[in-house]
Coordinates of C-alpha atoms in Angstrom, one line a residue:
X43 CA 74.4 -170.3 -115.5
X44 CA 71.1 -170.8 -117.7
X45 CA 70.7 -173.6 -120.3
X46 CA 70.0 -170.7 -122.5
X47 CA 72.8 -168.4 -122.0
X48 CA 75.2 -171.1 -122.7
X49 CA 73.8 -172.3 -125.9
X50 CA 74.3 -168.6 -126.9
X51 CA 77.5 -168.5 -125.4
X52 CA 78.8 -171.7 -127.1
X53 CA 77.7 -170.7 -130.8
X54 CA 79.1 -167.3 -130.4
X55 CA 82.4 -168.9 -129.9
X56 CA 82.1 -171.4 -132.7
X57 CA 80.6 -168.2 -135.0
X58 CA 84.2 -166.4 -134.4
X59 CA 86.3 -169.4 -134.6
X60 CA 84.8 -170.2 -137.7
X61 CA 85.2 -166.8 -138.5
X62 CA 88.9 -166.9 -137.9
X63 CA 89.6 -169.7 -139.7
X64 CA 87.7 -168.6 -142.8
X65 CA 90.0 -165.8 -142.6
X66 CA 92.9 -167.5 -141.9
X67 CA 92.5 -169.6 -145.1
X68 CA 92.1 -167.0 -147.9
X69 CA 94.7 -165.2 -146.4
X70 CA 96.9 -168.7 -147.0
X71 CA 94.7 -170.0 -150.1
X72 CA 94.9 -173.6 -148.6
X73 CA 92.6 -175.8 -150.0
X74 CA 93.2 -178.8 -147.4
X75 CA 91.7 -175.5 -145.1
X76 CA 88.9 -174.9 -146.7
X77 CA 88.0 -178.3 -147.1
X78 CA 88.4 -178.7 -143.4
X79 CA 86.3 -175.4 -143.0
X80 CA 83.4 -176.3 -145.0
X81 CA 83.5 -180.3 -142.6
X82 CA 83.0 -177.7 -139.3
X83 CA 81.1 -175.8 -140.2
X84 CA 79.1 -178.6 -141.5
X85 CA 79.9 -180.6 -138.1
X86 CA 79.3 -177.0 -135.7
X87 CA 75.3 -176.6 -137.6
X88 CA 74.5 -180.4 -136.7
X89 CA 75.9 -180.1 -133.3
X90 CA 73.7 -176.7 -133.0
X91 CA 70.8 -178.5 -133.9
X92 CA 71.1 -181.5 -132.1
X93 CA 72.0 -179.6 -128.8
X94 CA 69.0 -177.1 -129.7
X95 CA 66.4 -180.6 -130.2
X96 CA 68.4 -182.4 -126.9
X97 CA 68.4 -179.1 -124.6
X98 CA 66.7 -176.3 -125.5
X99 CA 63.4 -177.5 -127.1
X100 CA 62.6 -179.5 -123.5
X101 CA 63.5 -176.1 -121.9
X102 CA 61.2 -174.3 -124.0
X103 CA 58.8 -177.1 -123.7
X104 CA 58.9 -176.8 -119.3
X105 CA 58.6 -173.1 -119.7
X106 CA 55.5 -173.2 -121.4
X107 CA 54.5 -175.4 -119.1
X108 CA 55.1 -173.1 -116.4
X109 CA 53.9 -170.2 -117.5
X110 CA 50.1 -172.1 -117.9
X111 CA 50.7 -172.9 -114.5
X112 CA 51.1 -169.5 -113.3
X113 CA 48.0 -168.5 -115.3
X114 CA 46.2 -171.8 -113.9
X115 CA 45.3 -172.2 -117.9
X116 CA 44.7 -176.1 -116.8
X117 CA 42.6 -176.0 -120.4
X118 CA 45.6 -176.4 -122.4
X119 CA 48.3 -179.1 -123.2
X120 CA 52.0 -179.2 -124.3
X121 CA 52.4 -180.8 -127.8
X122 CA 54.7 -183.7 -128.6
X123 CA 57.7 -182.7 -130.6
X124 CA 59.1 -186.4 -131.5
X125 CA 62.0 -186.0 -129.0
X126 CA 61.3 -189.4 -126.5
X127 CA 63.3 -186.7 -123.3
X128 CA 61.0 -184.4 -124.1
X129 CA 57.6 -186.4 -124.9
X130 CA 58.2 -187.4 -121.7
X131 CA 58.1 -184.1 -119.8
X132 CA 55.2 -183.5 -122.2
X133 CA 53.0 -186.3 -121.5
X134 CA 53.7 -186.2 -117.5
X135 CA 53.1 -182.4 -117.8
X136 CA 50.0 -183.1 -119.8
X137 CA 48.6 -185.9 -117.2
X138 CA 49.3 -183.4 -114.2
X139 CA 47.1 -180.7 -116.0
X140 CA 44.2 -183.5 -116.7
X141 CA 44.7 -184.2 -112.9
X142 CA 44.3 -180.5 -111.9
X143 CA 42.0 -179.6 -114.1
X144 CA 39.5 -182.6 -112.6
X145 CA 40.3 -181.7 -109.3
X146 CA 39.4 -177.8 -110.2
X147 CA 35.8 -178.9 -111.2
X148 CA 35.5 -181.2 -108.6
X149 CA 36.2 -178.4 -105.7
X150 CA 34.0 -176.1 -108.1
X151 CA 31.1 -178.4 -107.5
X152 CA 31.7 -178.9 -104.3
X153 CA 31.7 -175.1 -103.6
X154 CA 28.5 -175.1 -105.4
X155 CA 26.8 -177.2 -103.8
X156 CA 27.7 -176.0 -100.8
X157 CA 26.6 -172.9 -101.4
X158 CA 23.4 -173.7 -102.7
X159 CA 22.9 -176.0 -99.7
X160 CA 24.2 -173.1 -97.4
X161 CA 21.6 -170.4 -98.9
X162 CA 18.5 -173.3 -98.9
X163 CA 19.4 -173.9 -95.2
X164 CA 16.9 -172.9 -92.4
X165 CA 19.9 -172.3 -90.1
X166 CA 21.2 -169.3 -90.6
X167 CA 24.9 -169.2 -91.3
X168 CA 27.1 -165.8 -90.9
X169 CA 30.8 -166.0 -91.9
X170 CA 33.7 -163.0 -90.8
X171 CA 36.4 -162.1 -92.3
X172 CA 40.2 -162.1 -90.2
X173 CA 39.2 -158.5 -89.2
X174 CA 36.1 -159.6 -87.4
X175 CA 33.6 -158.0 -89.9
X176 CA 31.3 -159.8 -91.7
X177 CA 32.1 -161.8 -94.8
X178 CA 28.8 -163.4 -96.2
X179 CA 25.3 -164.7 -94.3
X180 CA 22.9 -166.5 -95.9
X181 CA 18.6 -165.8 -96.6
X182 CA 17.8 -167.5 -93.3
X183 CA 20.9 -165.4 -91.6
X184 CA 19.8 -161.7 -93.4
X185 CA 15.5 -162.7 -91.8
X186 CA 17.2 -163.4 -88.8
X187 CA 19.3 -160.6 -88.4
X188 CA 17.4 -158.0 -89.9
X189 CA 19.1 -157.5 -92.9
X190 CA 17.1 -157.8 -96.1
X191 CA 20.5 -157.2 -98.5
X192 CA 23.7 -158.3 -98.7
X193 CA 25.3 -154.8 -99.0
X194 CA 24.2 -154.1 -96.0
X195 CA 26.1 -155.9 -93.9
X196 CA 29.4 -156.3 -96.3
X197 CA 32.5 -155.0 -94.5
X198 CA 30.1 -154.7 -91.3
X199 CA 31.1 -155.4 -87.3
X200 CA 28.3 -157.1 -85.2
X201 CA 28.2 -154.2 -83.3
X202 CA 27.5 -151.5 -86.2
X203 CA 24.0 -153.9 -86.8
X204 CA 20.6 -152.6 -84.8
X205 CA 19.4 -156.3 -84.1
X206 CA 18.6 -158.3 -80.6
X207 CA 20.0 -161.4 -82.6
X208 CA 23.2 -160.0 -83.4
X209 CA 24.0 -158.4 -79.9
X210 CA 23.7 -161.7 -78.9
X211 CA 26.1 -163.1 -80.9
X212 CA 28.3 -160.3 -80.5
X213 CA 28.4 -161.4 -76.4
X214 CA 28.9 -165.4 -77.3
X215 CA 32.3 -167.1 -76.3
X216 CA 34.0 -169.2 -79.4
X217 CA 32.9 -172.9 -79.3
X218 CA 30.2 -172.1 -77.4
X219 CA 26.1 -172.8 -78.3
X220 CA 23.1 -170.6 -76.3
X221 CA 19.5 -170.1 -76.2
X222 CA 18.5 -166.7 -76.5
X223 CA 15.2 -165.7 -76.1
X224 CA 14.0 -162.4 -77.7
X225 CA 11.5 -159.7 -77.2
X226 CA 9.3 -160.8 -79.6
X227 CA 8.9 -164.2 -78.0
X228 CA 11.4 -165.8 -80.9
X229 CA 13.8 -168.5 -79.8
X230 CA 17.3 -168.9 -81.3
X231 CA 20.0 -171.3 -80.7
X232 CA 23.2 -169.6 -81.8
X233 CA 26.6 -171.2 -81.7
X234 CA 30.1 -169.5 -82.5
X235 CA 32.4 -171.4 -84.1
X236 CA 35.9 -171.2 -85.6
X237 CA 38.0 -172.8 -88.7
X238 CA 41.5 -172.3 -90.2
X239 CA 42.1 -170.3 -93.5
X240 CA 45.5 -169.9 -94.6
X241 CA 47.0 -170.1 -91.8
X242 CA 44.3 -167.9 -89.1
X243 CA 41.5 -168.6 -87.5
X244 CA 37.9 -167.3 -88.3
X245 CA 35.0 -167.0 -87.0
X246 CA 31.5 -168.3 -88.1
X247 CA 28.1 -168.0 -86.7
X248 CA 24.9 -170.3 -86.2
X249 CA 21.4 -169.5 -85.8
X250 CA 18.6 -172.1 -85.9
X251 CA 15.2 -171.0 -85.1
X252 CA 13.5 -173.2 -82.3
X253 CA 10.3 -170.8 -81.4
X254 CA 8.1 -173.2 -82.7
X255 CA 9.5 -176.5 -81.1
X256 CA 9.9 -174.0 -78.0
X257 CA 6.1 -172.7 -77.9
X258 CA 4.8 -176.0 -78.2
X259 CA 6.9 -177.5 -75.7
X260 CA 5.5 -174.8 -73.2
X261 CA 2.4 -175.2 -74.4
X262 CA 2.2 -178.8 -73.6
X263 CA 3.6 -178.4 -70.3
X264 CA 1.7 -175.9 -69.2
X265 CA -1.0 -177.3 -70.1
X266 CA -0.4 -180.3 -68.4
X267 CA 0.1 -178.0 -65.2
X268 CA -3.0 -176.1 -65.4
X269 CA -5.6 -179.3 -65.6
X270 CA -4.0 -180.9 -63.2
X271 CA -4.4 -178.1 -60.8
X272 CA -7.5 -177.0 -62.3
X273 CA -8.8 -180.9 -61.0
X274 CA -7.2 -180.9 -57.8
X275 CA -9.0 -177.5 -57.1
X276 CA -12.2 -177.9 -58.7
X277 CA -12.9 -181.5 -56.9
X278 CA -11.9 -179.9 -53.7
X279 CA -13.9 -177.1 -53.9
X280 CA -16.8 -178.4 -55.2
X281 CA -16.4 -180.9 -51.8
X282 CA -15.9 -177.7 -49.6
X283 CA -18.6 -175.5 -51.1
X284 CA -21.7 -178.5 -50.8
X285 CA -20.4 -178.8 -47.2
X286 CA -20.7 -174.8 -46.3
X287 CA -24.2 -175.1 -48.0
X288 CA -25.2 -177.6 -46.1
X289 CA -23.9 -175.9 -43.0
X290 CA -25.8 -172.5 -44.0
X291 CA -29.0 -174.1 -43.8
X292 CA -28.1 -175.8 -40.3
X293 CA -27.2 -172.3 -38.6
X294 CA -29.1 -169.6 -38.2
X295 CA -27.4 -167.1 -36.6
X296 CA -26.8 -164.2 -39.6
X297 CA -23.6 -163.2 -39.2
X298 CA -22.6 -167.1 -39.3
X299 CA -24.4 -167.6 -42.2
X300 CA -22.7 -164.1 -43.2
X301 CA -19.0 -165.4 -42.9
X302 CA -19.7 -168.5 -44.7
X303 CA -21.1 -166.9 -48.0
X304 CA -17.9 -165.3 -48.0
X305 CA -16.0 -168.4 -47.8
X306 CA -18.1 -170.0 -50.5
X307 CA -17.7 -166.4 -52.8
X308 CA -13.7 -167.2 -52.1
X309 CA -13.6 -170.9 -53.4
X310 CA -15.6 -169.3 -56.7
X311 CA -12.9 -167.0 -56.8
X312 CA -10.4 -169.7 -56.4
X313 CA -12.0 -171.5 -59.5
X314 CA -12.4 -168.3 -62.0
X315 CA -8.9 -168.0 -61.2
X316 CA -8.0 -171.4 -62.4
X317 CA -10.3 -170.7 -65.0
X318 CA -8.1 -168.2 -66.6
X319 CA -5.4 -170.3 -67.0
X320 CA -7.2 -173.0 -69.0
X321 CA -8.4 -170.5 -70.7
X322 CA -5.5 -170.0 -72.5
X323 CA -4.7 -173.1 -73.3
X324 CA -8.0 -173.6 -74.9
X325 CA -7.9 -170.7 -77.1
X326 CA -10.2 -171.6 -79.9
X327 CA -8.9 -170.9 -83.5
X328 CA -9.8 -167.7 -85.5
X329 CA -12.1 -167.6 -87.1
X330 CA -11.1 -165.2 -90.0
X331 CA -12.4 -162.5 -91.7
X332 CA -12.1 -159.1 -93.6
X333 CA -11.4 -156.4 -91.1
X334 CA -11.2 -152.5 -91.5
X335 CA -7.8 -152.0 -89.0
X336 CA -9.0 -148.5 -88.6
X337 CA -12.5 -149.6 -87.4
X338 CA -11.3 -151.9 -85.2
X339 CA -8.8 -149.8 -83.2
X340 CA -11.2 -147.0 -83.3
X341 CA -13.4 -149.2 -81.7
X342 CA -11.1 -150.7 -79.6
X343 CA -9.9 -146.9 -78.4
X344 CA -14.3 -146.2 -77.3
X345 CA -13.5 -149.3 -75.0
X346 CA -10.5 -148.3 -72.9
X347 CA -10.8 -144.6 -72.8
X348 CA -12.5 -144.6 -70.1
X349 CA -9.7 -146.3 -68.3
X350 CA -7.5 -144.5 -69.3
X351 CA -9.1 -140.9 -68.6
X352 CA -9.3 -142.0 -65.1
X353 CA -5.2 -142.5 -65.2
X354 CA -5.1 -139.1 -66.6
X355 CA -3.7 -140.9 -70.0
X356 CA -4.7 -139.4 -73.8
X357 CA -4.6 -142.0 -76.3
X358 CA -3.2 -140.8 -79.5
X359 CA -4.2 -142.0 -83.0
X360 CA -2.3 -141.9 -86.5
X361 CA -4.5 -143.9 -88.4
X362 CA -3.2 -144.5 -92.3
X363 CA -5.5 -142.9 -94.6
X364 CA -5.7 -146.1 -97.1
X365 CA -7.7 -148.0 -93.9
X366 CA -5.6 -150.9 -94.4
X367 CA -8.1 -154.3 -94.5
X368 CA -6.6 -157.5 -92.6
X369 CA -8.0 -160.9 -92.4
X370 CA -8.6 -161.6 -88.6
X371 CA -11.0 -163.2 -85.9
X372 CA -12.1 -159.6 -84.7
X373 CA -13.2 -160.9 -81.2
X374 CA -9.6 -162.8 -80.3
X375 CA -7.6 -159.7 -81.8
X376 CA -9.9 -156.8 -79.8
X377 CA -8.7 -158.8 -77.2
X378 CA -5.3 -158.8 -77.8
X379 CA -5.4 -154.9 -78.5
X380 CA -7.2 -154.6 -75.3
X381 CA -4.3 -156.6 -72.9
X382 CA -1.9 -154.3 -74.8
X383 CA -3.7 -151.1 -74.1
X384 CA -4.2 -152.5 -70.4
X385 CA -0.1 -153.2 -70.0
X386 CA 0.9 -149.5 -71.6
X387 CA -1.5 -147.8 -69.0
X388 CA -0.3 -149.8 -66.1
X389 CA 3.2 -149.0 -67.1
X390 CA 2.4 -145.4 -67.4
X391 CA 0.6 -145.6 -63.8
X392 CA -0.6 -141.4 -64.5
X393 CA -0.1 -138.9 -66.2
X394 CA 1.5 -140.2 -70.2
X395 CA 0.4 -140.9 -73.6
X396 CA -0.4 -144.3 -75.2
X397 CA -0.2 -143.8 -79.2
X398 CA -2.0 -146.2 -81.7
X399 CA -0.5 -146.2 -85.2
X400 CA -1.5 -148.0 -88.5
X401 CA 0.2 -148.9 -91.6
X402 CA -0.7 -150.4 -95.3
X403 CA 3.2 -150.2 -95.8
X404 CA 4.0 -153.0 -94.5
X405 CA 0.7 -153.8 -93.3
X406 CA 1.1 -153.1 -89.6
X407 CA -0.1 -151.9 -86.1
X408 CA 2.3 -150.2 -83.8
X409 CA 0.8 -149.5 -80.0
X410 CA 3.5 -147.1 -78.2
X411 CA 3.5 -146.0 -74.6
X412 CA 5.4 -143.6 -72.2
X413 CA 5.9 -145.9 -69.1
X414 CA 8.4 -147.0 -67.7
X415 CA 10.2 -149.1 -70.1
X416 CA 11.5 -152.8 -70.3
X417 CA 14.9 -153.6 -68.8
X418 CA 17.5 -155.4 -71.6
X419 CA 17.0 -158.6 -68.7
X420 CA 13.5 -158.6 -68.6
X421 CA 13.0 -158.6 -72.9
X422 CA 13.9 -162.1 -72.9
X423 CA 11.4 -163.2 -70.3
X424 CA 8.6 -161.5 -71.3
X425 CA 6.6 -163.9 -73.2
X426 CA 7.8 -167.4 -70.9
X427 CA 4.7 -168.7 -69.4
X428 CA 4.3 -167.3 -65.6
X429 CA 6.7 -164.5 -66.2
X430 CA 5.3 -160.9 -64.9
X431 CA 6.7 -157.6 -63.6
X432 CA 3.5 -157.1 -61.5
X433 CA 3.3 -157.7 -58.1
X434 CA 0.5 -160.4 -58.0
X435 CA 0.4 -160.9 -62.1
X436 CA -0.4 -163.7 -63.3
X437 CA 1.5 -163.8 -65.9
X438 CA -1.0 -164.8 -68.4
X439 CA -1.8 -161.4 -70.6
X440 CA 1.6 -161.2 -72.7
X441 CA 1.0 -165.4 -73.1
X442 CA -2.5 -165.1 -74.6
X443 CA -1.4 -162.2 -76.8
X444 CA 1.3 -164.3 -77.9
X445 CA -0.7 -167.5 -78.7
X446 CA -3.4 -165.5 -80.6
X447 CA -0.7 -163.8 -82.9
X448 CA 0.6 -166.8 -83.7
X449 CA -2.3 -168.3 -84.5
X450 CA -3.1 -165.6 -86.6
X451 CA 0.5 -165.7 -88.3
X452 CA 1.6 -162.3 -87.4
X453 CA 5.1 -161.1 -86.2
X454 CA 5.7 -159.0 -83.1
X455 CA 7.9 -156.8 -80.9
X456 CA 8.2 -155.3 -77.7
X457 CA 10.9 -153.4 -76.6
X458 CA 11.7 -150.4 -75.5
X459 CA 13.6 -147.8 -77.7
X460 CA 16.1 -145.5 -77.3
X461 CA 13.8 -142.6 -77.6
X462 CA 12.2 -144.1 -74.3
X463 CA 9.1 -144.9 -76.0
X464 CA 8.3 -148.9 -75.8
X465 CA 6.4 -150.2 -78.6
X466 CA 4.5 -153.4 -79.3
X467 CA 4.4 -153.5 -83.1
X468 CA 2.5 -156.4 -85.0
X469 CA 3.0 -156.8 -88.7
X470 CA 0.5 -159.0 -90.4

């Protein structure tokens, strides 16, 4: 039974027994009665108040106390009502709620911080909820992904989000890191991880951009590749090519003379072909200038027609009327346009359309073809050094184009859409 209810209890029976014996003595008019009435009753409101101080104040006192802790009110403290029992609970009570409240602000800063240090990363960090959707990402997370607000990936499953990064996170076993290269030659190392809250497990994403480190890497290895072959060939060709000459001169029969000119035409062949490759690692860098985009893909169109007709291939324009202006090296970037228009066609083969599209918002260039199209396996490949789908490429076209972007600071794409359409879009 409650402290409470027996305090009330207890002076309800001392109420009626007082009340009896009040009675009792006017009905007997004893004065040794009354006397001994007006002692109890002096006696019962002492004993009230003293139980009330000893008992019931303390009990007041905790359940104050516990109804700030089921507010989590850690702001406030119990007062001291000159009882030592019940100073005590007070001032242990008090001490607990300094305690909490320290430890409140503490964890509060450390959330903070946290946070802030989360959002400033340049990993990207994507946390799920138990239902597998997705939580909260930070900046670097939302570039990554695709997704330029928060509200549009609240409440959201990986597979309900249009991005390359996020399928492949969708496809990553827990505890588990990958390299995932993307169509539009970026590199991501993403890693799935899990942690405990309240009792489940949840998952949390990792994406930390490496196409820089990546790029360079290649850059410098293929480079180191390509002069030392470009040596090796060039010393022994130069050797072979002074001997033929040498032996032209001694013969004299014509078609002798005949076959070795074409040997000599093949080992210049041989080093053109090496050429190419050094060639793109010595790309020199832009110079930069003021360019109409219109112009230049106008012009760029006069160039390759030609080709094209001869494929039986139209080559559609949507220029933007506002003629968007870009700063540029126009040589290294009528190049790049001209490699692009040179893969659509040959992925066309006959017969298809190739259609050139500008933009001032975002400032953008968007070449689309109706080839054949690029395999889910082959995106990822498509801009590693070597890599080609032709038989005999050299695998140095999508390369160049990529180091001359780069250069220039531009982002790029190519895949192929679901409309069948691929499209190699640029956004300066």
């Amino acid at each position: 039974m409650k402290i409470g209810v027996l305090f009330r209890i207890l002076s309800a029976i001392l109420i009626i027994a007082l009340s009896v014996i009040a009675w009792f003595a006017l009905r007997t008019a004893n004065l040794y009665l009354f006397l001994a009435l007006e002692a109890l009753t002096i006696f019962t409101l002492v004993y009230l108040l003293l139980f009330y101080r000893k008992i019931i104040k303390p009990l007041h006192i905790i359940g104050d106390g516990m109804d700030l802790l089921k507010e989590q009110d850690f702001g406030s403290r119990l007062r001291r009502v000159g009882q030592p029992e019940a100073d005590r609970i007070v001032e242990v009570f008090n001490r607990m709620m300094d305690y909490l409240k320290n430890e409140r602000l503490h964890v509060r800063e450390q959330n903070h911080f946290l946070d802030l240090l989360i959002n400033a990363s340049p990993l990207g960090v994507m946390i799920l909820d138990f239902d597998g959707r997705i939580l909260s990402l930070n900046d670097a997370a939302r570039v990554f992904t695709g997704l330029s607000l928060s509200a549009e990936s609240a409440g959201r499953h990986l597979d309900e989000i249009d991005s390359p990064v996020a399928s492949a996170l969708m496809h990553l076993e827990p505890y588990r890191s990958q390299t995932v290269r993307l169509s539009d030659a970026s590199v991501y190392k993403c890693t799935h991880g899990k942690f405990i809250d309240r009792g489940f497990q949840r998952s949390f994403y990792l994406m930390e951009l490496l196409t820089e480190e990546v790029s360079r890497a290649e850059r410098k290895a293929y480079g180191q590749v390509v002069r030392m072959i470009a040596h090796e060939v060039n010393n022994t060709t130069a050797g072979i090519i002074s001997t033929l000459d040498t032996l032209e001169q001694m013969l004299t029969e014509r078609d002798s003379q005949e076959a070795l000119r074409i040997v000599v035409e093949r080992c210049y062949r041989m080093n053109r072909f090496i050429a190419n490759y050094a060639d793109v690692v010595r790309i020199p860098e832009p110079q930069v200038m003021r360019v109409v985009l219109n112009d230049l893909v106008v012009a760029c169109k006069g160039f390759m027609e030609s080709i094209c007709r001869n494929r039986r291939i139209e080559i559609v324009m949507n220029l933007d009327a506002i003629s968007p202006v870009v700063g540029i090296d126009p040589v290294l970037f009528e190049q790049v346009m001209v490699n692009i228009i040179k893969n659509a066609a040959e992925s066309i083969e006959s017969d298809g359309f190739i259609y050139i599209r500008t933009s001032s918002s975002p400032l953008s260039l968007e070449i689309a073809d109706t080839g054949h199209g690029i395999s889910e396996e082959t995106e990822g490949k498509l801009f590693s050094p070597f890599f080609s789908t032709k038989p005999g490429g050299q695998g140095l076209g999508l390369i160049f184009i990529r180091e001359v972007l780069l250069k220039h600071g531009c982002t790029f794409s190519l895949r192929t859409g679901a409309d069948g359409f691929t499209r190699f879009r640029i956004i300066f």
